[in-house]
PDB file of C-alpha atoms and ligand atoms in Angstrom:
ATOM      1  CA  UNK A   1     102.736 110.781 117.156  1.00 90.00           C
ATOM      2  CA  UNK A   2     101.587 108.316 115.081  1.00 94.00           C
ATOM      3  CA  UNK A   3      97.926 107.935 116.392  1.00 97.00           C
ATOM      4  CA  UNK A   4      95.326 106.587 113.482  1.00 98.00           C
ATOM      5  CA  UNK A   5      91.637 107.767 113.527  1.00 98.00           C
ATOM      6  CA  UNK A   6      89.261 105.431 111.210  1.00 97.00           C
ATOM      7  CA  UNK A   7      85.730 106.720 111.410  1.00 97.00           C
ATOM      8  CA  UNK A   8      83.001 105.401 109.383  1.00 97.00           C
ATOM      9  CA  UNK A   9      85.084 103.991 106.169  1.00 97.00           C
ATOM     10  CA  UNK A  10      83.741 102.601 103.544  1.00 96.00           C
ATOM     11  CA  UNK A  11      84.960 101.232  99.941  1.00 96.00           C
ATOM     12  CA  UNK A  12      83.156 100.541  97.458  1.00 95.00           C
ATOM     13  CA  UNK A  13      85.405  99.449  93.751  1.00 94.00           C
ATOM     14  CA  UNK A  14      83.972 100.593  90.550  1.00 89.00           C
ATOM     15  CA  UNK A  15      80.881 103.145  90.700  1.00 75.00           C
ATOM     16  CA  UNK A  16      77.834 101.993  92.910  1.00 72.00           C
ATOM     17  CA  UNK A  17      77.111  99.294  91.415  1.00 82.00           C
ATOM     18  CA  UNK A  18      80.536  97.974  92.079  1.00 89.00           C
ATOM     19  CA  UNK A  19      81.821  95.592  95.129  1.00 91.00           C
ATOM     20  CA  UNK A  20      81.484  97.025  98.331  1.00 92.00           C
ATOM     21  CA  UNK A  21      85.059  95.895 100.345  1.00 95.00           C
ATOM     22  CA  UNK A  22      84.320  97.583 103.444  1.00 96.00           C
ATOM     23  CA  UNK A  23      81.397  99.120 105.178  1.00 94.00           C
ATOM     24  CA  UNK A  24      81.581 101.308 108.155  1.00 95.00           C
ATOM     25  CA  UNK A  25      85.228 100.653 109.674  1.00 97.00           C
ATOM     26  CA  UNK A  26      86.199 102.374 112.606  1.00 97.00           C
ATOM     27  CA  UNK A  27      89.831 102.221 113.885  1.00 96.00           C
ATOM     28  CA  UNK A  28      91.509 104.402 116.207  1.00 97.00           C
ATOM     29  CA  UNK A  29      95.191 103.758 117.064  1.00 98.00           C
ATOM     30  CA  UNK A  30      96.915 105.223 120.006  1.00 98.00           C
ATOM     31  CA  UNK A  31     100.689 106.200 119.272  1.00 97.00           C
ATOM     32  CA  UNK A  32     102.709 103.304 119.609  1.00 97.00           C
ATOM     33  CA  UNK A  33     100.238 100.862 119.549  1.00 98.00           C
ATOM     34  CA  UNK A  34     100.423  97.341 118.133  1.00 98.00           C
ATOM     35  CA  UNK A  35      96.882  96.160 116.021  1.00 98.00           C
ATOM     36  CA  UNK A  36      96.355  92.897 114.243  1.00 98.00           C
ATOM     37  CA  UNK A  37      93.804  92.966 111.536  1.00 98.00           C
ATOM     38  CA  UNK A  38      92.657  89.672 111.265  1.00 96.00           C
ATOM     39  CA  UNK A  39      89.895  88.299 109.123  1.00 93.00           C
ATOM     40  CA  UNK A  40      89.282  85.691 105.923  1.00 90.00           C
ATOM     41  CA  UNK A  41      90.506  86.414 102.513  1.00 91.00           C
ATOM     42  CA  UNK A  42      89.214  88.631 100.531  1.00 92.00           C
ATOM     43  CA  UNK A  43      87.493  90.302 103.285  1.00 93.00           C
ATOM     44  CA  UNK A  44      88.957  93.691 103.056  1.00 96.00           C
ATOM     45  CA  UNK A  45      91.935  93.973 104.860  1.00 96.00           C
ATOM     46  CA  UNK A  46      94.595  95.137 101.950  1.00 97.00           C
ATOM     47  CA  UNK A  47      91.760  97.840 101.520  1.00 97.00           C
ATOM     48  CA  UNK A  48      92.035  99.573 104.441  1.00 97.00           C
ATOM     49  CA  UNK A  49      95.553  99.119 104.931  1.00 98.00           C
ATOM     50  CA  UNK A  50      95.962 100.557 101.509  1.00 98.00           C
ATOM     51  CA  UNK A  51      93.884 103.357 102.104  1.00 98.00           C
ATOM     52  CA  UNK A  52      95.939 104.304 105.624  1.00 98.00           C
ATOM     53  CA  UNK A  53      98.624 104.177 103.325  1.00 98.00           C
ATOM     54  CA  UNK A  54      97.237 106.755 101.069  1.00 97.00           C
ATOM     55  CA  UNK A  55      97.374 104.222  97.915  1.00 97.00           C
ATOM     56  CA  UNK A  56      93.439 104.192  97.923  1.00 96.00           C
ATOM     57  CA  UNK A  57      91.006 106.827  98.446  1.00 96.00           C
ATOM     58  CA  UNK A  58      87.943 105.617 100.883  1.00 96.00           C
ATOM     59  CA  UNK A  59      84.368 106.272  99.357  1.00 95.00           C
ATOM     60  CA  UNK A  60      83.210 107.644 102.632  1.00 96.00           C
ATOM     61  CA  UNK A  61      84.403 108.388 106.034  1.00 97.00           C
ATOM     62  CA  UNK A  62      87.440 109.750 107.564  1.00 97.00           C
ATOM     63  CA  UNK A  63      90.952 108.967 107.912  1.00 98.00           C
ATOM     64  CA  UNK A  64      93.538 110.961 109.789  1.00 97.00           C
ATOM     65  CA  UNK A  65      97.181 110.173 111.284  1.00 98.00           C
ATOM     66  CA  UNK A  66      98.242 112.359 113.451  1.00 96.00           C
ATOM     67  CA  UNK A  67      95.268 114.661 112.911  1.00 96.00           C
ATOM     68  CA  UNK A  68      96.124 115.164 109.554  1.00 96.00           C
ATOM     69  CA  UNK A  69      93.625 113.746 106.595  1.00 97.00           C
ATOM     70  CA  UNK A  70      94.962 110.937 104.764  1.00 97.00           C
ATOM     71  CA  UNK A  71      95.557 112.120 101.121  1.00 94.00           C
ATOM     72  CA  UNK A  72      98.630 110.688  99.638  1.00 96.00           C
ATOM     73  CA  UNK A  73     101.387 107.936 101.024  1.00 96.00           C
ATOM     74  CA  UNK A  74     104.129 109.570 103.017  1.00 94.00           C
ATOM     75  CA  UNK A  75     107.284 108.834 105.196  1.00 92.00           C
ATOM     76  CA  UNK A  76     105.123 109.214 108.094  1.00 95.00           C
ATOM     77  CA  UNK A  77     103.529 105.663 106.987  1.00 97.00           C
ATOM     78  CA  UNK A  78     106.398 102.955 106.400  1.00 96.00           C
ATOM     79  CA  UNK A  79     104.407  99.995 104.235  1.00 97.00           C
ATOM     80  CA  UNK A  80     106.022  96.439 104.115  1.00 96.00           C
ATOM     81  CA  UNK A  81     104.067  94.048 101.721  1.00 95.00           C
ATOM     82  CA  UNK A  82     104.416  90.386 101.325  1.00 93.00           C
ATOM     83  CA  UNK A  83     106.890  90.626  98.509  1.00 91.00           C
ATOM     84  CA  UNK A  84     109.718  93.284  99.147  1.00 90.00           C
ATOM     85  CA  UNK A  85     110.070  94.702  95.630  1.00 90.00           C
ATOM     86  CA  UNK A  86     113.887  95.500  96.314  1.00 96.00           C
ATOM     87  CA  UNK A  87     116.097  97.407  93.379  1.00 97.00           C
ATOM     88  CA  UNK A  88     117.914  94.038  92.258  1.00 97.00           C
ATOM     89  CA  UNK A  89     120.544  96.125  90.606  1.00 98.00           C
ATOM     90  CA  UNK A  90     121.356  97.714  94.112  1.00 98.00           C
ATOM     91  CA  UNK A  91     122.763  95.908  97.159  1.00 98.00           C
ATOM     92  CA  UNK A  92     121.318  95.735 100.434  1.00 98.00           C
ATOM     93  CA  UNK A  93     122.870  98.950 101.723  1.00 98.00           C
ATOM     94  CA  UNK A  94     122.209 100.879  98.741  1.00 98.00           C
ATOM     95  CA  UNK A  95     118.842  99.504  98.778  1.00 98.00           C
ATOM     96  CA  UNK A  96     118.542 100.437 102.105  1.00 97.00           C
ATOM     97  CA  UNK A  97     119.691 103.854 101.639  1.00 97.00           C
ATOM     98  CA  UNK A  98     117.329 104.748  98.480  1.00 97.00           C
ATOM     99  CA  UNK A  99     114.542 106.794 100.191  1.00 94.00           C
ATOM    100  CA  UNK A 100     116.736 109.054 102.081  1.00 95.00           C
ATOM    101  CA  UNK A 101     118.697 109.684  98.836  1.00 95.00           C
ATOM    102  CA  UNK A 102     116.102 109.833  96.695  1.00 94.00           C
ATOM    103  CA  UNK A 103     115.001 112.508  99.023  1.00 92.00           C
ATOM    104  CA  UNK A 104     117.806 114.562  99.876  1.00 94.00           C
ATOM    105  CA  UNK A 105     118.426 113.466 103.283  1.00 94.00           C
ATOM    106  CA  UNK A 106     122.133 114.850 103.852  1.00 95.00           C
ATOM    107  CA  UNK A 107     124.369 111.485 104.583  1.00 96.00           C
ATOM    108  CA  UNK A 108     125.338 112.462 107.759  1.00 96.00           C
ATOM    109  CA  UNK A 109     121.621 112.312 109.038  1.00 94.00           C
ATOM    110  CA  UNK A 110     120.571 108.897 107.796  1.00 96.00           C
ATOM    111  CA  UNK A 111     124.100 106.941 107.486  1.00 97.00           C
ATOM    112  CA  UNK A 112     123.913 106.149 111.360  1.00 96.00           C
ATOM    113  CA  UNK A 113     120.572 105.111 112.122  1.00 95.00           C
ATOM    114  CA  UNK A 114     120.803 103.005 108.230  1.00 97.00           C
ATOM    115  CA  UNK A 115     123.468 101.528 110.486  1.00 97.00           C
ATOM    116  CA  UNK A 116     121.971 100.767 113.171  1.00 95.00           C
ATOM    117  CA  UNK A 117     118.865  99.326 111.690  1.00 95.00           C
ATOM    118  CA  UNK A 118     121.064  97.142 109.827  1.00 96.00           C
ATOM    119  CA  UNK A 119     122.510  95.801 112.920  1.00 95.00           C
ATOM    120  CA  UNK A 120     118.696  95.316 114.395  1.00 94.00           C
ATOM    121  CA  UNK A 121     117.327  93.334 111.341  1.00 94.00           C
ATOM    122  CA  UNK A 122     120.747  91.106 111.155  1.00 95.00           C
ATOM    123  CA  UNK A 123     121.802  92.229 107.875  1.00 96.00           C
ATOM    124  CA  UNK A 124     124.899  93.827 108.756  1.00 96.00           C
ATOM    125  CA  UNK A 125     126.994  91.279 107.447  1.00 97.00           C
ATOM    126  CA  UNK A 126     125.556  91.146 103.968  1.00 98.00           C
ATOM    127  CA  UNK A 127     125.437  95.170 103.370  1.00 97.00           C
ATOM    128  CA  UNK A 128     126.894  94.182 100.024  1.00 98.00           C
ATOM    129  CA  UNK A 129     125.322  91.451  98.751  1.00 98.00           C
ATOM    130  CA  UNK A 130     122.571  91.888  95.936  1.00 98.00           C
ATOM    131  CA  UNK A 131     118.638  90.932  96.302  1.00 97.00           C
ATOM    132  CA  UNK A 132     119.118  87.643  94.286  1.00 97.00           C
ATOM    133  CA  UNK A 133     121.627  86.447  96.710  1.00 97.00           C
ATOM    134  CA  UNK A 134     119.071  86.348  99.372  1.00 97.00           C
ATOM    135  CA  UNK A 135     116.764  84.596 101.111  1.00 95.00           C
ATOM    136  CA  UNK A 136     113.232  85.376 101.077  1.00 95.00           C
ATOM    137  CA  UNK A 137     113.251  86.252 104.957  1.00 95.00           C
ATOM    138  CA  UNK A 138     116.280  88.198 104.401  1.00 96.00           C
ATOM    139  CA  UNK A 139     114.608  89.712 101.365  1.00 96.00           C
ATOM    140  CA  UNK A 140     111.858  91.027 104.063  1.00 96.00           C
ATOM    141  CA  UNK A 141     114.189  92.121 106.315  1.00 96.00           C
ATOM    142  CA  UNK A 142     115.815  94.544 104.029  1.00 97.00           C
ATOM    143  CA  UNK A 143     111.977  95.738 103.264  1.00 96.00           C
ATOM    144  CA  UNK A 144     111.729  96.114 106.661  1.00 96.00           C
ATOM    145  CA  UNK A 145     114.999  97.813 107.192  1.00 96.00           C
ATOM    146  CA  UNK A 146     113.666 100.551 104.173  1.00 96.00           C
ATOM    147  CA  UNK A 147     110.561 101.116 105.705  1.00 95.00           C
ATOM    148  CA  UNK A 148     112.543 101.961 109.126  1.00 95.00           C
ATOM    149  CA  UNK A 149     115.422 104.127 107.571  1.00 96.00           C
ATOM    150  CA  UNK A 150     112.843 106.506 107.037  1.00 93.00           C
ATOM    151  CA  UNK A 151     111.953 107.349 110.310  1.00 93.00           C
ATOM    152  CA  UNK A 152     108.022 106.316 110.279  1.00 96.00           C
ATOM    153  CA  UNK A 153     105.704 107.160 113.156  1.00 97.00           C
ATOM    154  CA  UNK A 154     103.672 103.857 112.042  1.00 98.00           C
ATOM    155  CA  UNK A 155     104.573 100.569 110.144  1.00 98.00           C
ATOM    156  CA  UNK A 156     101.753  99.120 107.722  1.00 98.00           C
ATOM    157  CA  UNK A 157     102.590  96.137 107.060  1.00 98.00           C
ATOM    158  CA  UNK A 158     100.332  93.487 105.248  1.00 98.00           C
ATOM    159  CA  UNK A 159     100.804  89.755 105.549  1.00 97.00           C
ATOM    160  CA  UNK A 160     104.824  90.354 105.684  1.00 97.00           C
ATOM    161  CA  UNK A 161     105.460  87.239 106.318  1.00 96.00           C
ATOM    162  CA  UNK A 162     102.822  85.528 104.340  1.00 94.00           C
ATOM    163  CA  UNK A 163     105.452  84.072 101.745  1.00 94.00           C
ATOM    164  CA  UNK A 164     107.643  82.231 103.886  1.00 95.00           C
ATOM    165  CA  UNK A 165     108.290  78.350 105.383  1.00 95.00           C
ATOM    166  CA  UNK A 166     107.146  78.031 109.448  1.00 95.00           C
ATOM    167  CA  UNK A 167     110.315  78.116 110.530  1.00 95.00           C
ATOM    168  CA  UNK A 168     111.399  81.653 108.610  1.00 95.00           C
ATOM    169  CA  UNK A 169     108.099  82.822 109.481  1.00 96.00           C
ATOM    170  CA  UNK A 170     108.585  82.514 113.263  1.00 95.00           C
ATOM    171  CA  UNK A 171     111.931  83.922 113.388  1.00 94.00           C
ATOM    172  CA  UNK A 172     110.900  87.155 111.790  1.00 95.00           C
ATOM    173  CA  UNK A 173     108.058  87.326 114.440  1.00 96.00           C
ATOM    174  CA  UNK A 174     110.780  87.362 116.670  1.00 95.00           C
ATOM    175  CA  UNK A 175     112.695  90.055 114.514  1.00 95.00           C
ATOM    176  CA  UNK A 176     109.536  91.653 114.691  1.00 96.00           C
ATOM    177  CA  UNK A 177     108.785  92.288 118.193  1.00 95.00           C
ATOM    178  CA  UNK A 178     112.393  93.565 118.428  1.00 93.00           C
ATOM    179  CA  UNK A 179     112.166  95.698 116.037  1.00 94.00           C
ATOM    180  CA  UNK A 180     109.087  97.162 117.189  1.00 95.00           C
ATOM    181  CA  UNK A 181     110.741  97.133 121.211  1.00 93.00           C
ATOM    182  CA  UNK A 182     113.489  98.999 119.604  1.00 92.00           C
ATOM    183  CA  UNK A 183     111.615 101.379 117.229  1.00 92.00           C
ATOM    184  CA  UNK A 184     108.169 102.028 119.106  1.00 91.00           C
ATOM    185  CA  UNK A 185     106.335 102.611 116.360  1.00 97.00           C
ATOM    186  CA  UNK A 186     102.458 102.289 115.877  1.00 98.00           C
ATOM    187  CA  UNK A 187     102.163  98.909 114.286  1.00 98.00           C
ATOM    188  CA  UNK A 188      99.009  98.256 111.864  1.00 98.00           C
ATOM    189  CA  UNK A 189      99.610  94.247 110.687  1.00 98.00           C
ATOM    190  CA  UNK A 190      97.677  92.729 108.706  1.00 98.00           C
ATOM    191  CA  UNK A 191      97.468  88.751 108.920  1.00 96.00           C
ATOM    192  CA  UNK A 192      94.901  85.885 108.382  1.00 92.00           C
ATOM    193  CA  UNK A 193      97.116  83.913 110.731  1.00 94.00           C
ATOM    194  CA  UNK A 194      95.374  83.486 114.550  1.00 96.00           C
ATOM    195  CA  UNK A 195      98.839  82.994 116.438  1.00 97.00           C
ATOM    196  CA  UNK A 196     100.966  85.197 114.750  1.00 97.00           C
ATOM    197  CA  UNK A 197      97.882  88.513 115.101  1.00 97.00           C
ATOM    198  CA  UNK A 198      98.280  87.091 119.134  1.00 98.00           C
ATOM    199  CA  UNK A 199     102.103  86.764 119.783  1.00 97.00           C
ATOM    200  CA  UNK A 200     102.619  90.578 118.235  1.00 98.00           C
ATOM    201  CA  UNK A 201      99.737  92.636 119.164  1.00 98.00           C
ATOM    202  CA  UNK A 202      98.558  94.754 121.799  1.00 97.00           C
ATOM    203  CA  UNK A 203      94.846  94.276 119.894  1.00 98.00           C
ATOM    204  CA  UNK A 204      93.631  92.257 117.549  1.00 98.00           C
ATOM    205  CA  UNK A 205      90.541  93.079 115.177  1.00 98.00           C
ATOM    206  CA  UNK A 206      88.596  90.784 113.544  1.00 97.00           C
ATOM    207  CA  UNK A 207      86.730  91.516 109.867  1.00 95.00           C
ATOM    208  CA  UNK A 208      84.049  89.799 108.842  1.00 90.00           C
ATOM    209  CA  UNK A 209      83.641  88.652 105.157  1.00 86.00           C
ATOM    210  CA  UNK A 210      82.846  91.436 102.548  1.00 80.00           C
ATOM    211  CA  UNK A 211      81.845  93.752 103.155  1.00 85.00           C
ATOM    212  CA  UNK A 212      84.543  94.412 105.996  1.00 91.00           C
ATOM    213  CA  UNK A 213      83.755  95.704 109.493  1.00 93.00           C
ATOM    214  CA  UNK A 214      85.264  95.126 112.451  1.00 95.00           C
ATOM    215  CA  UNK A 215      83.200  92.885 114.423  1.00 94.00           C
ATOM    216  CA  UNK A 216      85.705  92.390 117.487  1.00 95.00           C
ATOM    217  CA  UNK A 217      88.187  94.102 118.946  1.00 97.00           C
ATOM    218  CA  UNK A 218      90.368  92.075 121.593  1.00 97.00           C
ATOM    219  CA  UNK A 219      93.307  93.101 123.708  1.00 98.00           C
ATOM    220  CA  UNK A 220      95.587  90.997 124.079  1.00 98.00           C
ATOM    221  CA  UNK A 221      97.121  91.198 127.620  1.00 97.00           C
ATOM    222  CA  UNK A 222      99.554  88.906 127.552  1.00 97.00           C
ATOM    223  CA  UNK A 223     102.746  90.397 129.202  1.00 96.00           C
ATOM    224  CA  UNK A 224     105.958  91.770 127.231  1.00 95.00           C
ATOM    225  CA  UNK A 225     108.694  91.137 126.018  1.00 94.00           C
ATOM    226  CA  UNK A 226     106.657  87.758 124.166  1.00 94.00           C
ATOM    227  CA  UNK A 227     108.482  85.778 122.423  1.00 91.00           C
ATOM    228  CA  UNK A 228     107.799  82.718 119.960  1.00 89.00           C
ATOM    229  CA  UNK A 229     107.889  80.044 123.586  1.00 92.00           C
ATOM    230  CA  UNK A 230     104.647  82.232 124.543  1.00 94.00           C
ATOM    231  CA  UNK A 231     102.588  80.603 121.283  1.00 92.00           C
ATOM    232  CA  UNK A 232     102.408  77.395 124.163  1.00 93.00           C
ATOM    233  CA  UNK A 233     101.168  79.293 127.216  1.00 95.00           C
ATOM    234  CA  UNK A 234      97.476  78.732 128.322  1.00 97.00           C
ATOM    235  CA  UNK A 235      97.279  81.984 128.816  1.00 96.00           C
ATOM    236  CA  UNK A 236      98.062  82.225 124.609  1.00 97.00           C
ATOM    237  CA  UNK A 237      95.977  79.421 124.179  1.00 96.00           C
ATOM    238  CA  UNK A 238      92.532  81.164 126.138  1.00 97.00           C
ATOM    239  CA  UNK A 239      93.100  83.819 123.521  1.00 97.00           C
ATOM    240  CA  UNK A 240      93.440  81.894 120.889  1.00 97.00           C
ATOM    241  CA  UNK A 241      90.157  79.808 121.383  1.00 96.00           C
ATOM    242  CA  UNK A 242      88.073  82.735 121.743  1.00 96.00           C
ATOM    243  CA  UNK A 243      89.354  84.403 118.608  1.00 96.00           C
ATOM    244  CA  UNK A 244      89.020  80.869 116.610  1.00 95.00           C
ATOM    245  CA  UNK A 245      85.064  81.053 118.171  1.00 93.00           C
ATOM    246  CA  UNK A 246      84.831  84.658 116.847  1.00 92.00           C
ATOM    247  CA  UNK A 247      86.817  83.358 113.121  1.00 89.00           C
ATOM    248  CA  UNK A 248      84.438  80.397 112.312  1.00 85.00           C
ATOM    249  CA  UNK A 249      81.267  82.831 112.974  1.00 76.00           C
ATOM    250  CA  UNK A 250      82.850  85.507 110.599  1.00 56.00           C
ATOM    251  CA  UNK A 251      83.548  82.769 107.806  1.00 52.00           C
TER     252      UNK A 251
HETATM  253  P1  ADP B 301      91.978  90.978 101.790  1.00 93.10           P
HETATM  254  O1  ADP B 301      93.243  91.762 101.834  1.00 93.10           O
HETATM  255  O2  ADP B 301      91.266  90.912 103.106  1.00 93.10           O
HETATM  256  O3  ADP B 301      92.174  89.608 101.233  1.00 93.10           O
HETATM  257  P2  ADP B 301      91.190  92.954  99.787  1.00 93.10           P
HETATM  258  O4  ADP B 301      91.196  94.225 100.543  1.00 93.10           O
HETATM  259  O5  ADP B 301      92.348  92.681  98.899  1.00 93.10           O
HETATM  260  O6  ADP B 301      90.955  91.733 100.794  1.00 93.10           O
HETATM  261  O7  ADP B 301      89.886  92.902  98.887  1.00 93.10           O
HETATM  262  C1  ADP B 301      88.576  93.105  99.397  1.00 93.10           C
HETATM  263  C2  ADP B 301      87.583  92.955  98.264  1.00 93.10           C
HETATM  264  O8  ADP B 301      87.711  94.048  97.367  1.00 93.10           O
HETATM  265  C3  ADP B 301      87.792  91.694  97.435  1.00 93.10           C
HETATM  266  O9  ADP B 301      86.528  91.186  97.072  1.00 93.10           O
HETATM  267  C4  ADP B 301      88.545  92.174  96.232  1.00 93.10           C
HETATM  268  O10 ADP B 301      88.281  91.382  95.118  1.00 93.10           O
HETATM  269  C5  ADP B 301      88.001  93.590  96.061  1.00 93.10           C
HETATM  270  N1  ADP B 301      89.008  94.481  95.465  1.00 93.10           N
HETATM  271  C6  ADP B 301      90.218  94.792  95.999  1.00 93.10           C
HETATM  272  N2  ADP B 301      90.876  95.663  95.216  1.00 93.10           N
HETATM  273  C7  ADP B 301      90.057  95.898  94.144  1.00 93.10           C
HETATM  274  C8  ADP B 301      90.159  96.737  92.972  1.00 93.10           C
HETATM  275  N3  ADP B 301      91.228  97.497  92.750  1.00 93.10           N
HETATM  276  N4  ADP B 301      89.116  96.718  92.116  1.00 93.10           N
HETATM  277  C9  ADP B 301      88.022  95.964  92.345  1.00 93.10           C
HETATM  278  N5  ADP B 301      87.869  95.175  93.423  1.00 93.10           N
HETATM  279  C10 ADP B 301      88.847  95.142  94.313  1.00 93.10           C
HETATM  280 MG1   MG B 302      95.167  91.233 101.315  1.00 93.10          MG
END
């Protein structure tokens, strides 16, 4: 459950003549599993997240999840973006809430776990208040929370924490990894940031400039549970050096 097959994918925007974002990706994800994608701007990244996601058709290759070809978004795939584009009219709860109403999902089925996820992201105490009385990393948390209520066999999630200060940013790695602990879903996380891609991931991929491929693919065998202390470690640091050798090639 949740396993992601990639095989030769390609994008190209607007006809052949048109820019070519990526060129020949191959991905596979094993259910569960934790990637980084990691490359520079531009480079293709949103791309093939977006076309996992079933917002984008690829111009060639294959996609499947689960075995299934990728045709449309779906529960299956939870998406958290950089900006959560939350219902300001609603509060967090109801915000929360919205898919599995919008969908039918009798009360009884989603009000405990909408609980419970509430509890994980540390939102439990503002259940009523609106979007406008939060913080951004709260703000991400409830996108996070949505994304989760729906009971996704992978998270895509692309620069999630791109928008906010250092100090935000590290505590919702934190959030992160328990989240992910707790949830054990297959993780696809986009980032241009070197230590965040190596504190989360089981494996992090690195794109080269358009047009994207994956040029390396590096486990990262540092043991669990990480946490933010682990960003110090020499062991970290090893990885880090090699993937900054791999970065300044790719740039
Ligand atoms: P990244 O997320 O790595 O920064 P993107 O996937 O957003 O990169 O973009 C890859 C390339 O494709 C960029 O050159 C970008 O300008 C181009 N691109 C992305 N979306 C579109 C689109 N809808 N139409 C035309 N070009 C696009
Ligand atoms: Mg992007």
């Amino acid at each position: 459950m949740g396993t992601v097959s990639m095989t030769g994918v390609c994008k190209v925007f607007g006809g052949t003549q048109g820019v070519r974002a990526l060129d020949n990706v191959d991905v596979q994800l094993a259910e569960g599993e934790f990637m980084a994608l990691l490359g520079p701007s531009g480079c293709g990244k949103s791309t093939l997240l977006n076309i996992l996601a079933g917002f984008e058709g690829q111009s060639a290759g294959a996609i499947s999840f689960d075995g299934k070809s990728v045709r449309r978004p779906g529960p299956d795939r939870g998406v958290v973006f950089q900006e959560a584009a939350l219902l300001p009219w609603l509060n967090v709860w109801q915000n929360v809430i919205f898919g599995p109403q919008v969908q039918g999902v009798p009360r009884a089925d989603y009000e405990p776990r909408a609980i419970e996820i509430l509890r994980v992201v540390g939102l439990e105490a503002f259940h009523k208040s609106l979007p406008v009385q939060l913080s951004g990393g709260m703000r991400q948390r409830v996108g996070i929370a949505r994304a989760l209520v729906m009971q996704p066999k992978a998270l895509l999630m692309d620069e999630p924490f791109g928008a906010l200060d250092a100090q935000t940013r590290l505590s919702m790695q934190q959030l992160l990894l328990d989240v992910w602990q707790r949830f054990k879903t297959t993780v696809m996380f986009v980032t241009h940031d070197i230590d965040e891609a190596i504190l989360l991931a089981d494996r992090v991929c690195i794109m080269t400039a358009r047009p994207g491929r994956i040029v390396r693919d590096i486990p990262i065998t540092l043991p669990r549970p990480r946490s933010i202390d682990d960003l110090l470690s020499p062991d970290f640091v090893r990885f880090k050096a090699e993937i900054m050798a791999e970065m300044r090639g790719v740039h």
